[in-house]
Each structure stands twice: as structure tokens, then as C-alpha cells.
Amino acid sequence: MSEKEARERRRWETETYKRACAQSQERKKRFMTTSSVDVGALYTPDEKFDYLSKLGFPGEFPYTRGVHPTMYRGRLWTMRQFSGFGTAEETNRRYKYLLEHGETGLSVAFDYPTLYGHDSDDPRAVGEFGKCGVAISSLRDMGILFGGISMKGVSTSMTINGPAAIVWGFYLAAAEKQGAKLSQLRGTIQNDILKEYIAQKSYIFPPHPSMRLIVDTFEFGSRSVPQWNTISISGYHIREAGSTAVQELAFTVGDGLAYVDAAMERGLRIDDFAPRLSFFFNAHNDLFEEIAKYRAARRIWAKEMKSRGAKSPRSLLLRFHTQTAGCSLTAQQPENNIVRTTIQALAAVLGGTQSLHTNSMDEALALPSEKAVKIALRTQQIIAHESGAANTIDPLGGSYYVEWMTDYMEEQAYKYFDRVAALGGVIPAIEKGFFQQEIANAAYQYQKEIESGERQVIGVNAHCEKDKPDIPLLKMDPRGEARQFARLKKIRRERDKAKWTKALADLEKAAEGEKNVMPLILDAVKADATLGEVCDVFRKVYGEYREPSLY
């Protein structure tokens, strides 16, 4: 901003703006983002702003404006609806329904027994079968899940962490049974255990052996499954736990750098594994805050990877999937969630996402019905083909407000990096409860603003209605659990006991040593070892993690 422009701004503030506020008060005392960041009345050029170092051009360092030179003018984002419930048969039918209606990638939601590495018929799984995702306990289940779907022809994402290597083993073995080569497979395993300790809590093993398993997947994937993203470093669940946008950004990128450092300590070359790292972010309600978060993430990642010695441009790219904010959905007036989801999805697109899931309007009440999930998919298609948002690259680049917010996000993220470093790194900070307390404080502040009325949520504390929602809800097959139990019983009865015993014994020996366990996991699942049985090998060797009390 020139001296003349700065002078004119001061004049506007003290004369025009001040006079207008005196004549008619602004409608709120405080304007703020979803993360409670104060928002000024007007943003103007920053005299210190350097276009080339802060923005550059799409597909070039520092990638603020996008990871690809053409972005959506070349190819639209992957429309990947997160889905799974009940049995593999039920979810398979939902996948085919979504693909028939224009979905371009699959995303698997697993139930809690699967997430915790237990078979469906384990006593600890009682009451949880198929409730929040599909139940997958065996290679046979995985084969049914993708029956009639070409696994080499579709990109598949799987949201699983503690037993990620085992479930990935099921997927790879099932694809080979279909006739696919591992080199042909495309997709992502979430595999992000650090955010489990921080936010979602579906961990199994202690942090250090869990990191060993993740680096094993990096090494195996780079050699044998070169098109597969071996981790999706997730801020989504951090945000769902109540974090601010800055905390989501800082904790997610910080976790990503911890994985990179762990792999390099193993002796892996950064350019061999870094191009297959991916990220997963939340899209919350504040359009501009979310856009700025994605832009800042790309810039920080590119700089940090460069500082670690990455030479390949592909190692510098922060590619990410986005899911709209489940925690923003309300059971009251659920149709309003369609509007919320549309704004959130638009933020993801304007922020340059590579793939996108749009939540369904009924998810505060139940898993999505067919009608609700089709509306959610159509939301993406309308944004892609009717809104104009995909016609030009980074359309909000150069917005004074967006650039200020992007810089603010980056600055605040580095402050968090310094605080984590002072605690000894990510794992010591987890063990000290740092991340957990920061998120709890942010969640408390957000709820306090709702309770006081300072923050309005339509249908909850503003414009409320007494009528109960009247929309169709999903009903699962009541006989599905019995079919799953029978299938597991049959697998255990019919498998080759000698082959099964040897495979698990070999896996235990590898887990006790330093050998990469992925080939041994593949041998075990091909011998019809179940999820719980393979996980129990690791439980025996590594033990189970218990979070220390923070109070």
C-alpha cells in the first residue's frame, strides 16, 4: 500500500466509516470467524506483501494457488462419498448406487469393532456391529465389499488407523483375487495414528510401535504399490473434536512432518515416499477461514519439505481430501444442513481440494439414507458444473481479506510448531496432553459462545421450531449380524490350519524384529487369518496403549 493509499484509508476510517457507525450501529459488537478470530471491517493491500514469495503461480512453489497448473480446468476433484454400514453386502449395494449416480471414487467407513481391530463376533463388539460403518473382519468380507466393482478401475480411500496395515492387506489381497496387479491399484489408507491419540481415540498400540507399522507401509507401498497413498494425514477428526482452524492446520501439518522425520530416521529417501503422502481436512462454516487454511497448508508443507532436502517437486505437493463438517450438522431442521454443506463444499473447491465428501442432511440423526446421500452428491455436481467456481484457478487469490487470513494462519501455525518443539516433539506433547487440552479449551470457548447467544446456530439457538424432523432414515438389515457371524465361523472351520498357524507365527517373529511386516500381513490374510487374530499378534508383541490421566 502506498503512502497515499494508507492516508486515504485512515481518512475513510475516521470520517466515512466512523460517521456511518454513529448514525446506525453495526448489528454486532464483535464479528468473528468460526474459530473466534476477530474480523476487521475492511482489508486493504499490505505494503509488505510479496506476490512471488507468498503466492507465485499454480503448480509452482510455494503452491499457495494450487498443486496443479490447470487445477479444475484440467480435471475436476474426485467426488468421493464416505460410506459404509452393516454388512459388506449392504455397503456394496450402496457403492454401486453411488457410482451409478456419478460418484468418481469410493471411500470406506468402518464400524467401531473394525476400527479397534476386533472381529465382529468378539464379545467386545457386542452392540456395535455395522453401526457407524461396514463390518470387515476377513479377506472374504473385503471380497464381498468390492464384488462387481473393478478394484483396479476405481480409486478407494479407507478411513482406518490402528489396524490400517491389516485392512490394507485385505484390500490388496482381494484386488489380486480379482486379477489386478498391486502396481495398478489407486487409493489411500488413512493410517494416521498420531491424530488418534490427539483426537479420535481409536488407537490400539503405543505410539512408537504404531509409528513403526506406518513406516513399514511407506516402505512397502513405495516399492510395491506405487500409485497408492500410504497415509492420509488427518485434521478432520481434530476439527471434529472441537479445535480451531489454526489448531487443525498446525497439528495436522505437524503430524505430517513427524511421519516424514520417522521415515527418514529409518533410512528411507524422502523423494521415494513423500510423493505418496496425502492429507485430509475439515470444511467448516466460515467460507474464507477455510479457504485460507488450505492455502496456508500448501505453503507451509512446501517450505518444510524443501528444508528437509526434498528435490522432487512432487514431494513438495500437499494434496488433500476434504469432508464437510459433521460437527456443524444439526438434528433440528435437518434440511438446513444441505445449505451448510454447500457452503463448506464450496470452500473446499475454492481452496483447491483434490477430492471431496459432502455430508448428508440426516447425519445428525442416522447414517445417510439413499435420498440424502444423492442430494449430497448432487451438491458437488452442481458446484462443479453450474456455479462457475471451477472455471478459473484460485479465484479468491489476491483478495485482501483472504491473503491476510492465509498469512495469519501460517504465522499462528508456526507458533504452535515452536510450542510442540519445546515439549520435545509430537509424541512427548501427546503424552503430556498438550494437544488434547488445546482442543478442549477451543471446544469449550465455542460452546460458551453458543450458550451465551454470541454465536448463532440456526434452528438451535436462533429461528427455532418445535416440529420434529420428518425425513426418511436408513434402516439396516436386522439379519446382517447373524450372517456375518456365520461367515466368520465358516472361515475358521474351513481354512488350512497349518498354513494359518505358520503365517501368524512368522508375523509375530517379524513384529519382534526389524523386518517389514507388510509381506507377512499379506501372507496371514491370504491364509484366512481374521482381523482380530492378526491384531492380537501385534497386541501380544506391542501391548495396548492406555492414555495417561491429564487431571
XYZ file of C-alpha atoms in Angstrom:
551
model
C 0.000 0.000 0.000
C 1.413 3.373 -0.992
C 1.594 6.296 1.417
C -1.301 7.929 -0.414
C -3.435 4.786 -0.130
C -2.614 4.477 3.591
C -3.582 8.109 4.120
C -6.853 7.610 2.284
C -7.656 4.546 4.358
C -7.130 6.491 7.591
C -9.404 9.219 6.260
C -12.125 6.692 5.396
C -11.890 5.101 8.869
C -12.055 8.388 10.796
C -14.634 10.090 8.603
C -16.852 7.942 6.396
C -16.877 4.727 8.436
C -16.995 6.388 11.844
C -19.851 8.669 10.752
C -21.845 5.708 9.384
C -21.412 3.762 12.641
C -22.512 6.781 14.661
C -25.668 7.148 12.573
C -26.539 3.430 12.701
C -24.803 0.977 14.975
C -23.342 -2.192 13.475
C -25.512 -5.261 14.084
C -22.952 -6.950 16.354
C -20.340 -5.740 18.814
C -17.941 -8.420 17.622
C -17.518 -10.055 14.225
C -15.565 -13.306 14.312
C -14.826 -16.472 12.381
C -15.954 -19.974 13.327
C -12.648 -20.191 15.253
C -13.379 -16.960 17.190
C -10.789 -14.910 15.304
C -11.809 -11.241 15.228
C -12.658 -9.991 11.731
C -11.996 -6.382 10.801
C -14.384 -4.178 8.871
C -12.118 -3.796 5.845
C -8.916 -5.301 4.461
C -6.604 -3.370 2.123
C -3.243 -4.094 0.439
C -0.335 -5.000 2.709
C 2.757 -2.988 1.842
C 4.984 -5.943 2.840
C 3.150 -8.433 0.624
C 5.474 -10.057 -1.927
C 3.492 -11.744 -4.699
C 6.125 -14.206 -5.896
C 7.219 -15.465 -2.464
C 3.714 -15.612 -0.952
C 1.647 -16.668 -3.966
C 3.589 -17.485 -7.100
C 1.674 -19.436 -9.721
C -0.433 -22.630 -9.662
C 1.657 -25.779 -9.880
C 4.802 -23.932 -8.773
C 6.476 -23.288 -5.419
C 5.148 -22.347 -2.861
C 1.882 -23.861 -4.252
C -0.362 -21.401 -2.399
C -2.538 -21.153 -5.504
C -2.825 -24.897 -6.124
C -0.778 -28.041 -6.702
C -1.604 -28.375 -10.412
C -1.026 -25.770 -13.133
C -4.516 -26.219 -14.591
C -6.434 -27.246 -11.431
C -10.113 -27.929 -12.257
C -9.807 -26.613 -15.810
C -7.933 -29.864 -16.473
C -9.706 -32.297 -14.166
C -12.377 -31.923 -11.510
C -11.824 -33.090 -7.956
C -12.731 -36.701 -7.155
C -16.284 -36.919 -5.785
C -15.726 -39.467 -3.045
C -18.679 -40.039 -0.691
C -17.662 -41.609 2.644
C -19.941 -44.609 3.059
C -20.336 -47.857 4.927
C -22.862 -49.569 7.179
C -23.978 -53.013 8.281
C -22.629 -55.912 6.257
C -20.297 -55.937 3.279
C -23.295 -56.897 1.104
C -25.321 -53.820 2.145
C -22.411 -51.436 1.658
C -21.571 -52.990 -1.710
C -25.088 -52.111 -2.882
C -24.621 -48.510 -1.654
C -21.307 -48.201 -3.542
C -22.924 -49.358 -6.762
C -25.785 -46.893 -6.196
C -23.327 -44.012 -5.758
C -21.247 -44.990 -8.782
C -24.419 -45.200 -10.890
C -25.277 -41.627 -9.857
C -21.912 -40.130 -10.779
C -19.547 -40.706 -7.869
C -15.950 -40.890 -9.131
C -14.165 -42.546 -6.170
C -15.026 -44.754 -3.197
C -14.458 -44.061 0.496
C -14.938 -46.804 3.077
C -16.331 -46.143 6.566
C -15.701 -48.997 9.022
C -17.611 -49.838 12.193
C -16.008 -49.462 15.609
C -15.072 -53.130 16.154
C -13.143 -52.986 12.864
C -11.520 -49.666 13.801
C -10.316 -51.199 17.069
C -9.080 -54.411 15.432
C -11.762 -56.787 16.747
C -13.732 -59.381 14.808
C -17.489 -58.814 14.560
C -18.220 -61.756 16.876
C -15.745 -60.693 19.566
C -17.535 -60.166 22.931
C -16.118 -56.622 22.986
C -18.021 -55.857 19.755
C -21.482 -56.509 21.192
C -23.955 -53.808 20.156
C -21.585 -52.083 17.726
C -21.901 -54.225 14.623
C -22.273 -52.083 11.487
C -23.429 -49.031 13.435
C -21.026 -46.352 12.189
C -19.576 -48.166 9.192
C -19.228 -51.516 7.495
C -18.011 -54.588 9.403
C -14.867 -56.092 7.813
C -13.272 -59.000 9.674
C -11.728 -61.077 6.889
C -10.418 -61.237 3.358
C -13.755 -62.790 2.385
C -15.607 -59.731 3.720
C -13.377 -57.439 1.656
C -14.031 -59.503 -1.475
C -17.783 -59.179 -0.958
C -17.476 -55.440 -0.286
C -15.993 -54.909 -3.761
C -17.865 -57.652 -5.586
C -18.771 -56.489 -9.088
C -16.601 -53.364 -8.713
C -13.264 -53.209 -10.538
C -10.675 -52.550 -7.847
C -8.058 -51.629 -10.447
C -10.527 -49.263 -12.103
C -11.613 -47.233 -9.073
C -9.707 -45.152 -6.534
C -10.573 -46.228 -2.980
C -9.983 -44.425 0.305
C -10.205 -46.295 3.610
C -10.609 -44.434 6.900
C -8.860 -46.710 9.367
C -5.824 -46.223 11.589
C -4.854 -48.699 14.334
C -5.265 -51.790 12.112
C -4.666 -49.907 8.844
C -1.883 -52.181 7.607
C -4.074 -55.262 8.100
C -7.147 -53.832 6.384
C -4.906 -52.633 3.551
C -3.639 -56.208 3.356
C -7.250 -57.406 2.940
C -7.753 -54.880 0.142
C -4.543 -55.766 -1.712
C -5.208 -59.497 -1.469
C -8.833 -59.063 -2.613
C -7.677 -56.997 -5.592
C -5.183 -59.709 -6.567
C -8.030 -62.248 -6.428
C -9.888 -60.033 -8.926
C -6.853 -60.261 -11.218
C -5.360 -56.843 -10.502
C -1.652 -56.197 -10.058
C -0.593 -54.201 -6.996
C 1.025 -51.649 -9.277
C -2.386 -50.896 -10.828
C -4.163 -50.030 -7.579
C -5.015 -46.436 -6.647
C -6.301 -45.185 -3.334
C -5.470 -44.148 0.210
C -5.342 -45.650 3.675
C -5.768 -43.064 6.412
C -3.136 -44.772 8.600
C -2.718 -41.601 10.734
C -2.268 -42.828 14.294
C -0.989 -39.575 15.798
C -4.330 -37.820 15.421
C -5.974 -40.814 17.107
C -4.022 -40.100 20.284
C -4.798 -36.402 19.839
C -8.498 -36.508 18.963
C -10.444 -39.562 17.802
C -9.046 -42.152 20.266
C -9.406 -45.292 18.138
C -5.795 -46.297 18.791
C -4.666 -49.800 19.683
C -0.889 -49.961 20.178
C 1.503 -47.487 21.876
C 2.882 -44.616 19.753
C 6.374 -45.913 18.951
C 5.417 -49.348 17.553
C 2.469 -47.715 15.788
C 4.912 -45.381 14.033
C 6.991 -48.438 13.060
C 3.950 -50.004 11.353
C 3.254 -46.788 9.459
C 6.821 -46.506 8.188
C 6.560 -50.170 7.105
C 3.576 -49.211 4.932
C 5.534 -46.273 3.464
C 8.410 -48.576 2.544
C 6.227 -51.378 1.160
C 3.964 -49.002 -0.745
C 6.792 -47.113 -2.423
C 8.228 -50.411 -3.688
C 5.143 -52.495 -4.459
C 2.039 -50.255 -4.690
C 3.478 -47.088 -6.261
C 0.150 -45.392 -7.061
C -1.200 -45.788 -3.528
C -1.208 -43.011 -0.900
C 0.101 -44.821 2.163
C -1.184 -42.220 4.615
C -3.853 -39.546 4.779
C -2.685 -37.172 7.493
C -5.948 -36.095 9.016
C -7.024 -32.803 10.509
C -10.660 -33.722 10.040
C -11.065 -35.539 13.351
C -9.021 -32.890 15.172
C -11.540 -30.290 13.996
C -14.492 -32.542 14.800
C -13.153 -32.816 18.359
C -13.540 -29.044 18.713
C -10.295 -27.468 17.525
C -9.990 -24.124 15.798
C -8.989 -23.874 12.140
C -5.451 -22.859 13.151
C -5.134 -25.827 15.507
C -6.376 -28.170 12.785
C -3.797 -26.736 10.389
C -0.877 -26.736 12.828
C -1.495 -30.123 14.427
C -2.125 -31.829 11.083
C 0.912 -30.463 9.263
C 2.989 -31.037 12.406
C 1.911 -34.696 12.459
C 2.820 -34.967 8.778
C 6.309 -33.686 9.435
C 6.680 -36.164 12.316
C 5.902 -39.029 9.902
C 8.441 -37.685 7.410
C 11.109 -37.455 10.097
C 10.352 -41.003 11.305
C 10.674 -42.397 7.776
C 13.947 -40.572 7.207
C 15.275 -41.918 10.513
C 14.537 -45.412 9.151
C 16.774 -44.557 6.202
C 14.080 -44.030 3.565
C 14.834 -41.406 0.924
C 12.382 -38.527 1.206
C 11.678 -38.410 -2.531
C 10.865 -42.142 -2.550
C 7.933 -41.899 -0.114
C 6.893 -38.229 0.154
C 5.018 -38.062 -3.188
C 2.511 -40.613 -1.841
C 1.685 -38.716 1.375
C -1.742 -37.107 1.354
C -3.832 -35.016 3.737
C -7.431 -34.852 4.906
C -9.031 -31.613 6.110
C -12.351 -30.480 7.501
C -14.508 -27.845 5.787
C -16.358 -25.854 8.431
C -18.814 -22.983 8.186
C -16.633 -19.893 7.713
C -16.031 -19.759 3.964
C -12.968 -17.517 3.982
C -11.271 -19.002 7.046
C -11.445 -22.459 5.495
C -10.104 -21.307 2.114
C -7.193 -19.565 3.832
C -6.436 -22.709 5.867
C -5.968 -24.846 2.754
C -3.790 -22.237 1.050
C -1.588 -21.824 4.141
C -1.244 -25.604 4.473
C 0.147 -25.939 0.941
C 2.631 -23.115 1.501
C 3.886 -24.418 4.849
C 4.250 -28.000 3.602
C 6.209 -26.982 0.514
C 8.644 -24.901 2.554
C 9.107 -27.541 5.243
C 9.652 -30.375 2.777
C 12.167 -28.303 0.878
C 14.029 -27.607 4.127
C 14.221 -31.384 4.738
C 16.017 -31.930 1.456
C 13.206 -32.910 -0.919
C 14.318 -32.460 -4.528
C 11.348 -33.796 -6.467
C 8.590 -31.207 -6.994
C 6.055 -33.974 -6.270
C 7.439 -34.257 -2.717
C 6.509 -30.629 -2.087
C 2.841 -31.007 -3.004
C 0.250 -31.055 -0.237
C -2.591 -32.958 -1.874
C -5.711 -33.255 0.232
C -9.180 -34.707 0.561
C -11.907 -32.663 2.250
C -15.024 -33.659 4.142
C -17.644 -31.155 5.183
C -18.025 -30.627 8.933
C -20.078 -33.330 10.598
C -19.966 -31.417 13.882
C -21.776 -28.477 12.233
C -24.833 -30.558 11.337
C -27.953 -30.187 13.464
C -30.724 -32.655 14.284
C -33.066 -29.652 14.356
C -34.336 -28.603 10.908
C -32.065 -31.111 9.117
C -32.809 -29.646 5.673
C -30.719 -26.629 6.770
C -27.722 -28.956 6.678
C -27.931 -29.011 2.875
C -27.156 -25.279 2.891
C -24.340 -25.651 5.422
C -22.796 -28.471 3.421
C -22.991 -26.472 0.182
C -21.082 -23.536 1.693
C -18.491 -25.878 3.190
C -18.047 -27.777 -0.081
C -17.643 -24.501 -1.951
C -14.878 -23.517 0.473
C -13.075 -26.795 -0.262
C -13.325 -26.230 -4.016
C -12.240 -22.593 -3.830
C -9.393 -23.759 -1.583
C -8.159 -26.282 -4.156
C -9.098 -29.724 -2.793
C -8.222 -32.896 -4.745
C -11.235 -34.895 -3.573
C -14.387 -34.151 -1.616
C -17.078 -35.775 0.522
C -20.264 -33.846 1.202
C -22.165 -34.862 4.336
C -25.822 -35.799 4.088
C -28.562 -33.758 5.725
C -29.639 -36.604 8.041
C -26.271 -37.458 9.614
C -27.113 -35.860 12.968
C -29.928 -38.415 13.179
C -28.665 -41.577 11.457
C -26.375 -42.925 8.770
C -27.379 -41.445 5.379
C -30.447 -42.635 3.528
C -30.275 -43.090 -0.257
C -32.228 -39.864 -0.806
C -29.976 -37.833 1.484
C -26.722 -39.192 0.059
C -27.893 -38.491 -3.503
C -28.633 -34.856 -2.596
C -25.149 -34.625 -1.055
C -23.571 -35.954 -4.249
C -25.698 -33.654 -6.419
C -24.413 -30.729 -4.327
C -20.885 -31.434 -5.559
C -22.055 -31.865 -9.135
C -23.892 -28.519 -9.111
C -20.823 -26.753 -7.707
C -18.698 -28.402 -10.402
C -20.921 -27.747 -13.398
C -23.180 -24.807 -12.573
C -21.547 -22.474 -10.052
C -18.549 -21.294 -12.116
C -16.251 -21.988 -9.142
C -14.222 -24.499 -11.185
C -13.702 -22.248 -14.208
C -10.616 -20.351 -13.050
C -7.707 -21.204 -10.759
C -7.695 -19.834 -7.200
C -10.421 -17.246 -7.898
C -10.004 -15.621 -4.467
C -6.232 -15.259 -4.778
C -5.388 -11.592 -4.276
C -8.412 -10.926 -2.086
C -7.046 -8.640 0.618
C -9.029 -10.477 3.282
C -8.114 -13.986 2.089
C -4.421 -13.129 1.797
C -4.437 -11.569 5.288
C -6.146 -14.669 6.676
C -3.717 -17.005 4.850
C -0.749 -15.151 6.344
C -2.388 -15.168 9.781
C -2.945 -18.938 9.576
C 0.665 -19.566 8.599
C 2.030 -17.334 11.350
C -0.115 -18.948 14.051
C 0.732 -22.460 12.845
C 4.464 -21.781 13.238
C 3.840 -20.570 16.793
C 2.270 -23.954 17.522
C 5.222 -25.743 15.886
C 7.534 -23.893 18.309
C 5.409 -24.858 21.324
C 5.381 -28.532 20.308
C 9.141 -28.493 19.694
C 9.658 -27.045 23.183
C 7.777 -30.037 24.606
C 10.114 -32.460 22.805
C 8.093 -33.182 19.653
C 4.700 -34.605 18.741
C 4.743 -37.845 20.772
C 6.003 -36.212 24.019
C 3.393 -33.467 23.517
C 0.686 -36.149 23.166
C 1.902 -37.867 26.332
C 1.797 -34.551 28.198
C -1.763 -33.908 26.999
C -0.868 -30.693 25.173
C -2.961 -31.210 22.040
C -5.882 -32.637 23.973
C -6.016 -29.624 26.319
C -5.723 -27.089 23.494
C -8.635 -28.704 21.656
C -10.721 -28.966 24.845
C -10.209 -25.270 25.533
C -11.256 -24.336 21.980
C -14.349 -26.560 22.134
C -15.356 -25.014 25.454
C -14.993 -21.496 24.055
C -17.124 -22.344 21.013
C -19.894 -23.894 23.105
C -19.823 -20.980 25.540
C -20.411 -18.583 22.640
C -23.445 -20.631 21.570
C -24.839 -20.810 25.102
C -24.491 -17.043 25.553
C -26.076 -16.310 22.176
C -22.954 -14.542 20.920
C -22.761 -17.233 18.227
C -25.977 -18.145 16.438
C -26.752 -21.617 15.119
C -29.922 -21.540 13.044
C -32.510 -23.934 14.402
C -30.615 -24.453 17.679
C -30.485 -21.078 19.434
C -31.995 -18.889 16.705
C -35.091 -19.278 14.500
C -36.088 -22.426 16.354
C -39.130 -24.588 15.618
C -41.000 -27.116 17.739
C -41.854 -29.511 14.903
C -39.901 -32.768 14.829
C -37.962 -33.563 11.641
C -39.875 -35.609 9.089
C -37.345 -37.174 6.723
C -36.704 -40.814 5.749
C -33.980 -42.532 7.817
C -31.786 -45.511 6.939
C -32.743 -48.933 8.284
C -30.150 -51.715 8.222
C -30.821 -55.390 7.562
C -31.637 -56.907 11.003
C -30.302 -60.302 9.851
C -26.929 -58.928 8.773
C -25.150 -59.570 12.062
C -26.172 -63.244 12.087
C -24.892 -63.661 8.508
C -21.576 -62.079 9.489
C -21.175 -64.391 12.499
C -21.935 -67.447 10.358
C -19.382 -66.378 7.734
C -16.650 -65.990 10.365
C -17.480 -69.390 11.852
C -17.251 -70.986 8.419
C -13.886 -69.316 7.650
C -12.368 -70.617 10.881
C -13.724 -74.117 10.229
C -12.621 -74.443 6.594
C -9.207 -72.751 6.467
C -5.900 -74.628 6.264
C -4.888 -74.753 9.934
C -1.187 -75.457 9.263
C -0.880 -72.590 6.795
C -2.779 -70.261 9.170
C -0.600 -71.196 12.176
C 2.653 -70.696 10.284
C 1.571 -67.342 8.853
C 0.746 -65.920 12.284
C 3.963 -67.319 13.799
C 6.052 -65.745 11.025
C 4.261 -62.438 11.523
C 4.947 -62.498 15.274
C 8.639 -63.086 14.645
C 8.777 -60.169 12.177
C 6.947 -57.888 14.626
C 9.514 -58.738 17.321
C 12.373 -57.876 14.949
C 13.003 -55.149 12.405
C 11.746 -56.840 9.238
C 8.992 -55.050 7.299
C 5.738 -56.685 8.416
C 3.587 -55.905 5.347
C 4.543 -59.031 3.329
C 3.848 -61.147 6.432
C 0.461 -59.469 6.931
C -0.399 -60.342 3.333
C 0.584 -63.956 3.944
C -1.603 -64.065 7.068
C -4.743 -62.621 5.474
C -4.323 -64.920 2.462
C -4.236 -67.791 4.960
C -7.666 -66.583 6.156
C -6.449 -65.084 9.416
C -9.127 -62.669 10.642
C -8.652 -59.044 11.575
C -8.825 -59.765 15.289
C -6.352 -62.643 15.043
C -3.741 -60.568 13.199
C -4.253 -57.636 15.554
C -3.835 -59.976 18.521
C -0.350 -60.858 17.266
C 0.602 -57.192 17.463
C -1.181 -56.790 20.811
C 0.934 -59.659 22.152
C 4.186 -58.102 20.923
C 3.480 -54.393 21.464
C 0.798 -54.259 24.133
C -2.137 -51.850 24.127
C -1.959 -48.112 24.742
C -3.636 -46.525 27.740
C -3.918 -42.754 27.690
C -2.449 -41.168 30.820
C -4.826 -39.198 33.028
C -4.462 -35.482 32.394
C -6.146 -34.400 35.615
